[in-house]
Amino acid sequence: MRRVLTCALFGVVLSACSVVAPEYSPTPTPTASATAVAKPDVLPLTYTVTPLDVRPNAVAKTGIFFTNPNTFVLDWFMTVRFRSADGLNVTDERIGNAGVPPDRVDAKLQNWYFPIPPGESWTVVRYGTAFSKSDVQEFKVARSLVTIGEVDGIRVATQSCAGDPAVGTIGCNFAVESGSLVPAFSKLHLVVVVRTKSLERPVLSLLQWRPELATTGKPWLNLAAGDSMKIEMHDSYPTPSVPWEYQVFVHAYQYSSQ
């Protein structure tokens, strides 16, 4: 009887101390309640707002910098609360390329709004007063249903920006070219960001080429494949009195209505 008990006890100890190698462990079966987490259709993007209000210039500029992690173009709009210089009057204005007529007449200058391309981009808002990010009441983006997307192959072949002593502002000259595979009709958006050469590199001015100023009288640039065009533009702010440098952002689009 003692021998039987001893064998039984020895068998229990071996069973309790046994170890199964990980490579032989059975794969756990997921429970019925486990579900896969769907990825969002549009990844959230970030944006910053840079108000520029250089007096006595009559037009204030506000730069909006977008970082779009998606691989496709986004339509967008934001509602901005503009305030008068004395702060007594406020006006809510909806800006963006989604649901905003592109040919509306501004009190100062027309604003042309473009979709947000993948990666980094700027857009410039001209208004009587500049605004900050705290003035943005809402901001929404969605996958563009009208835009085919950004057109690759548009590039700035040559560029030059320098202070023009004749008018006291920065003047820029660009040669924009298209590759052989570029669609014959595209919408061009060109922005020049002027910064100081200091470590902080604050934005001093923003220049945006406005296609409605083209001599063709058309609101959009018509650039055939393999063609190039010259663009000259001047800043509306005085030439900075501190050392400065510039960066050019250029994007082209083609719409499904073409």
Short mmCIF file of C-alpha atoms in Angstrom, two decimals:
data_model
loop_
_atom_site.label_atom_id
_atom_site.label_comp_id
_atom_site.label_asym_id
_atom_site.label_seq_id
_atom_site.Cartn_x
_atom_site.Cartn_y
_atom_site.Cartn_z
CA MET A 1 0.00 0.00 0.00
CA ARG A 2 2.83 2.38 0.84
CA ARG A 3 4.50 1.61 -2.53
CA VAL A 4 1.30 2.55 -4.40
CA LEU A 5 0.99 5.85 -2.54
CA THR A 6 4.64 6.66 -3.18
CA CYS A 7 4.30 6.08 -6.93
CA ALA A 8 1.14 8.15 -7.08
CA LEU A 9 2.79 11.02 -5.21
CA PHE A 10 5.88 10.86 -7.46
CA GLY A 11 3.64 11.04 -10.53
CA VAL A 12 1.89 14.17 -9.22
CA VAL A 13 5.23 15.92 -8.58
CA LEU A 14 6.47 15.18 -12.10
CA SER A 15 3.27 16.48 -13.59
CA ALA A 16 3.48 19.71 -11.58
CA CYS A 17 7.10 20.34 -12.57
CA SER A 18 6.81 19.54 -16.26
CA VAL A 19 7.55 22.38 -18.73
CA VAL A 20 6.30 22.57 -22.31
CA ALA A 21 8.71 24.20 -24.80
CA PRO A 22 7.32 27.41 -26.31
CA GLU A 23 7.65 26.12 -29.85
CA TYR A 24 5.35 23.27 -29.00
CA SER A 25 2.76 25.35 -27.20
CA PRO A 26 -0.62 25.30 -28.90
CA THR A 27 -1.70 28.55 -30.54
CA PRO A 28 -4.39 30.15 -28.38
CA THR A 29 -7.77 30.36 -30.01
CA PRO A 30 -9.12 33.94 -30.02
CA THR A 31 -12.33 34.43 -28.14
CA ALA A 32 -15.51 35.12 -30.06
CA SER A 33 -15.66 38.65 -28.68
CA ALA A 34 -12.28 39.64 -30.15
CA THR A 35 -12.70 41.95 -33.17
CA ALA A 36 -10.18 43.68 -35.44
CA VAL A 37 -9.82 47.45 -35.07
CA ALA A 38 -10.53 49.16 -38.39
CA LYS A 39 -8.11 51.86 -39.51
CA PRO A 40 -9.61 55.32 -40.06
CA ASP A 41 -10.37 56.28 -43.65
CA VAL A 42 -8.56 59.60 -43.20
CA LEU A 43 -5.56 59.87 -40.90
CA PRO A 44 -5.64 63.02 -38.76
CA LEU A 45 -3.46 65.85 -39.97
CA THR A 46 -1.84 68.73 -38.13
CA TYR A 47 -1.85 72.41 -38.98
CA THR A 48 -0.43 75.64 -37.63
CA VAL A 49 -1.64 79.19 -38.14
CA THR A 50 0.82 82.06 -38.57
CA PRO A 51 -0.67 85.56 -38.42
CA LEU A 52 1.28 88.30 -40.24
CA ASP A 53 0.17 91.87 -39.88
CA VAL A 54 2.89 94.25 -41.03
CA ARG A 55 1.82 97.87 -40.72
CA PRO A 56 1.19 100.20 -42.45
CA ASN A 57 0.42 97.57 -45.08
CA ALA A 58 -3.27 97.57 -45.96
CA VAL A 59 -3.59 93.81 -46.35
CA ALA A 60 -2.87 91.35 -43.56
CA LYS A 61 -1.73 87.83 -44.41
CA THR A 62 -2.30 84.65 -42.46
CA GLY A 63 -0.36 81.54 -43.34
CA ILE A 64 -1.76 78.06 -42.69
CA PHE A 65 0.75 75.21 -42.72
CA PHE A 66 -0.62 71.69 -43.23
CA THR A 67 1.04 68.31 -42.65
CA ASN A 68 -1.03 65.63 -44.35
CA PRO A 69 0.04 62.02 -43.53
CA ASN A 70 -2.43 60.57 -46.06
CA THR A 71 -1.40 59.53 -49.55
CA PHE A 72 -4.33 61.35 -51.17
CA VAL A 73 -5.61 64.90 -51.51
CA LEU A 74 -8.05 66.26 -48.93
CA ASP A 75 -10.85 68.79 -49.22
CA TRP A 76 -11.05 71.11 -46.22
CA PHE A 77 -12.78 74.05 -44.66
CA MET A 78 -12.51 76.03 -41.46
CA THR A 79 -14.69 78.66 -39.88
CA VAL A 80 -12.62 81.61 -38.73
CA ARG A 81 -13.67 84.40 -36.40
CA PHE A 82 -12.23 87.64 -37.77
CA ARG A 83 -12.05 90.56 -35.37
CA SER A 84 -11.87 94.25 -36.14
CA ALA A 85 -8.83 96.25 -35.09
CA ASP A 86 -10.68 97.60 -32.04
CA GLY A 87 -12.04 94.14 -31.20
CA LEU A 88 -15.65 95.32 -31.14
CA ASN A 89 -16.83 93.67 -34.35
CA VAL A 90 -16.52 89.96 -35.11
CA THR A 91 -17.37 88.13 -38.32
CA ASP A 92 -17.41 84.38 -38.84
CA GLU A 93 -16.02 83.53 -42.27
CA ARG A 94 -15.86 80.06 -43.79
CA ILE A 95 -12.69 79.48 -45.80
CA GLY A 96 -11.29 76.47 -47.62
CA ASN A 97 -11.81 74.65 -50.89
CA ALA A 98 -14.85 72.61 -49.80
CA GLY A 99 -18.17 74.33 -50.46
CA VAL A 100 -16.62 77.80 -50.77
CA PRO A 101 -17.07 79.61 -54.12
CA PRO A 102 -13.55 80.16 -55.50
CA ASP A 103 -14.54 83.39 -57.24
CA ARG A 104 -16.13 85.22 -54.35
CA VAL A 105 -15.11 88.87 -54.04
CA ASP A 106 -13.20 89.78 -50.90
CA ALA A 107 -13.22 93.30 -49.51
CA LYS A 108 -9.50 93.52 -50.26
CA LEU A 109 -8.33 90.80 -52.62
CA GLN A 110 -9.70 87.52 -53.84
CA ASN A 111 -8.65 84.43 -51.92
CA TRP A 112 -8.01 81.23 -53.82
CA TYR A 113 -8.17 78.07 -51.77
CA PHE A 114 -6.64 74.78 -52.82
CA PRO A 115 -7.05 71.19 -51.57
CA ILE A 116 -4.48 69.84 -49.13
CA PRO A 117 -1.90 67.60 -50.86
CA PRO A 118 -0.01 64.76 -49.16
CA GLY A 119 2.99 65.93 -47.16
CA GLU A 120 3.70 69.56 -46.29
CA SER A 121 2.02 72.59 -47.81
CA TRP A 122 1.10 76.21 -47.12
CA THR A 123 -1.86 78.37 -48.04
CA VAL A 124 -2.18 82.12 -47.61
CA VAL A 125 -5.29 84.01 -46.50
CA ARG A 126 -5.53 87.72 -47.32
CA TYR A 127 -7.96 89.69 -45.23
CA GLY A 128 -8.31 93.02 -43.47
CA THR A 129 -6.97 91.50 -40.25
CA ALA A 130 -4.82 88.48 -39.49
CA PHE A 131 -6.10 85.65 -37.32
CA SER A 132 -4.57 83.06 -35.01
CA LYS A 133 -5.36 79.40 -34.35
CA SER A 134 -7.54 80.37 -31.38
CA ASP A 135 -9.84 82.16 -33.84
CA VAL A 136 -10.55 78.92 -35.72
CA GLN A 137 -14.02 77.81 -34.64
CA GLU A 138 -14.03 74.52 -36.58
CA PHE A 139 -11.77 72.64 -38.97
CA LYS A 140 -12.84 69.63 -41.03
CA VAL A 141 -11.24 67.55 -43.77
CA ALA A 142 -12.49 64.74 -45.99
CA ARG A 143 -11.22 62.65 -48.84
CA SER A 144 -11.64 64.71 -51.99
CA LEU A 145 -14.48 63.48 -54.18
CA VAL A 146 -13.82 65.87 -57.06
CA THR A 147 -10.05 66.05 -57.26
CA ILE A 148 -8.21 63.26 -59.04
CA GLY A 149 -5.18 64.14 -57.00
CA GLU A 150 -1.89 65.93 -57.08
CA VAL A 151 -0.15 65.92 -60.45
CA ASP A 152 3.44 64.73 -60.23
CA GLY A 153 6.07 66.16 -62.54
CA ILE A 154 5.47 69.89 -62.00
CA ARG A 155 8.66 71.44 -60.68
CA VAL A 156 10.36 74.81 -60.26
CA ALA A 157 13.36 74.56 -62.57
CA THR A 158 14.91 77.91 -61.59
CA GLN A 159 14.12 80.24 -58.72
CA SER A 160 15.37 83.56 -57.41
CA CYS A 161 14.07 85.89 -54.70
CA ALA A 162 15.79 89.15 -53.74
CA GLY A 163 15.00 92.58 -52.41
CA ASP A 164 13.88 94.91 -55.18
CA PRO A 165 15.12 98.43 -54.32
CA ALA A 166 12.84 100.00 -56.94
CA VAL A 167 9.70 99.08 -55.00
CA GLY A 168 11.16 98.20 -51.58
CA THR A 169 9.75 94.68 -51.50
CA ILE A 170 10.93 91.15 -52.30
CA GLY A 171 10.70 90.15 -55.94
CA CYS A 172 10.76 86.53 -57.11
CA ASN A 173 11.28 84.92 -60.49
CA PHE A 174 10.45 81.30 -61.23
CA ALA A 175 10.53 79.00 -64.21
CA VAL A 176 7.89 76.29 -63.80
CA GLU A 177 8.21 73.22 -66.00
CA SER A 178 6.23 70.06 -66.59
CA GLY A 179 7.49 66.59 -67.46
CA SER A 180 6.44 64.61 -70.49
CA LEU A 181 3.96 62.51 -68.50
CA VAL A 182 2.19 65.45 -66.87
CA PRO A 183 -1.48 65.93 -67.88
CA ALA A 184 -2.01 68.82 -70.24
CA PHE A 185 -4.17 70.79 -67.80
CA SER A 186 -3.34 71.33 -64.16
CA LYS A 187 -3.96 73.78 -61.34
CA LEU A 188 -0.81 75.32 -59.93
CA HIS A 189 -0.36 76.46 -56.34
CA LEU A 190 2.92 78.20 -55.55
CA VAL A 191 3.79 79.65 -52.12
CA VAL A 192 7.03 81.33 -51.02
CA VAL A 193 7.80 81.34 -47.28
CA VAL A 194 10.23 84.04 -46.12
CA ARG A 195 11.97 83.42 -42.77
CA THR A 196 14.79 84.93 -40.79
CA LYS A 197 18.13 83.13 -40.73
CA SER A 198 18.05 82.96 -36.94
CA LEU A 199 17.71 79.70 -35.05
CA GLU A 200 14.05 80.38 -34.30
CA ARG A 201 13.36 81.08 -38.01
CA PRO A 202 10.09 82.99 -37.56
CA VAL A 203 8.05 83.62 -40.69
CA LEU A 204 8.45 87.19 -41.95
CA SER A 205 6.25 87.05 -45.02
CA LEU A 206 4.36 84.76 -47.37
CA LEU A 207 3.94 85.13 -51.11
CA GLN A 208 1.29 83.18 -52.98
CA TRP A 209 0.97 83.19 -56.75
CA ARG A 210 -2.61 84.00 -57.57
CA PRO A 211 -3.63 82.33 -60.83
CA GLU A 212 -6.38 84.86 -61.52
CA LEU A 213 -3.60 87.34 -62.29
CA ALA A 214 -2.40 85.31 -65.28
CA THR A 215 -2.44 87.25 -68.53
CA THR A 216 -4.54 84.53 -70.17
CA GLY A 217 -7.54 85.72 -68.20
CA LYS A 218 -8.26 82.16 -67.10
CA PRO A 219 -8.58 81.41 -63.38
CA TRP A 220 -6.26 78.41 -63.66
CA LEU A 221 -2.91 77.72 -65.22
CA ASN A 222 -3.04 75.85 -68.51
CA LEU A 223 0.32 74.11 -68.82
CA ALA A 224 0.66 71.55 -71.58
CA ALA A 225 2.96 68.57 -71.22
CA GLY A 226 6.56 69.53 -71.80
CA ASP A 227 5.84 73.27 -71.60
CA SER A 228 7.29 75.81 -69.18
CA MET A 229 6.29 79.26 -68.07
CA LYS A 230 7.87 82.21 -66.29
CA ILE A 231 6.30 83.61 -63.13
CA GLU A 232 7.20 86.96 -61.59
CA MET A 233 5.76 87.99 -58.27
CA HIS A 234 6.33 90.74 -55.69
CA ASP A 235 5.64 90.80 -52.00
CA SER A 236 3.20 93.33 -50.58
CA TYR A 237 5.27 93.70 -47.40
CA PRO A 238 8.50 95.74 -47.16
CA THR A 239 11.78 93.90 -47.64
CA PRO A 240 12.87 92.54 -44.21
CA SER A 241 15.59 94.53 -42.46
CA VAL A 242 17.17 91.35 -41.03
CA PRO A 243 18.94 88.53 -42.91
CA TRP A 244 16.34 86.28 -44.48
CA GLU A 245 15.95 83.18 -46.59
CA TYR A 246 13.09 81.63 -48.53
CA GLN A 247 11.53 78.27 -49.31
CA VAL A 248 9.25 77.42 -52.23
CA PHE A 249 6.25 75.07 -52.09
CA VAL A 250 4.69 74.09 -55.42
CA HIS A 251 1.78 71.71 -56.03
CA ALA A 252 -0.33 70.99 -59.09
CA TYR A 253 -3.77 69.39 -59.32
CA GLN A 254 -6.06 67.90 -61.89
CA TYR A 255 -9.81 67.70 -61.41
CA SER A 256 -12.22 65.00 -62.55
CA SER A 257 -14.26 67.59 -64.45
CA GLN A 258 -11.42 68.11 -66.94
#
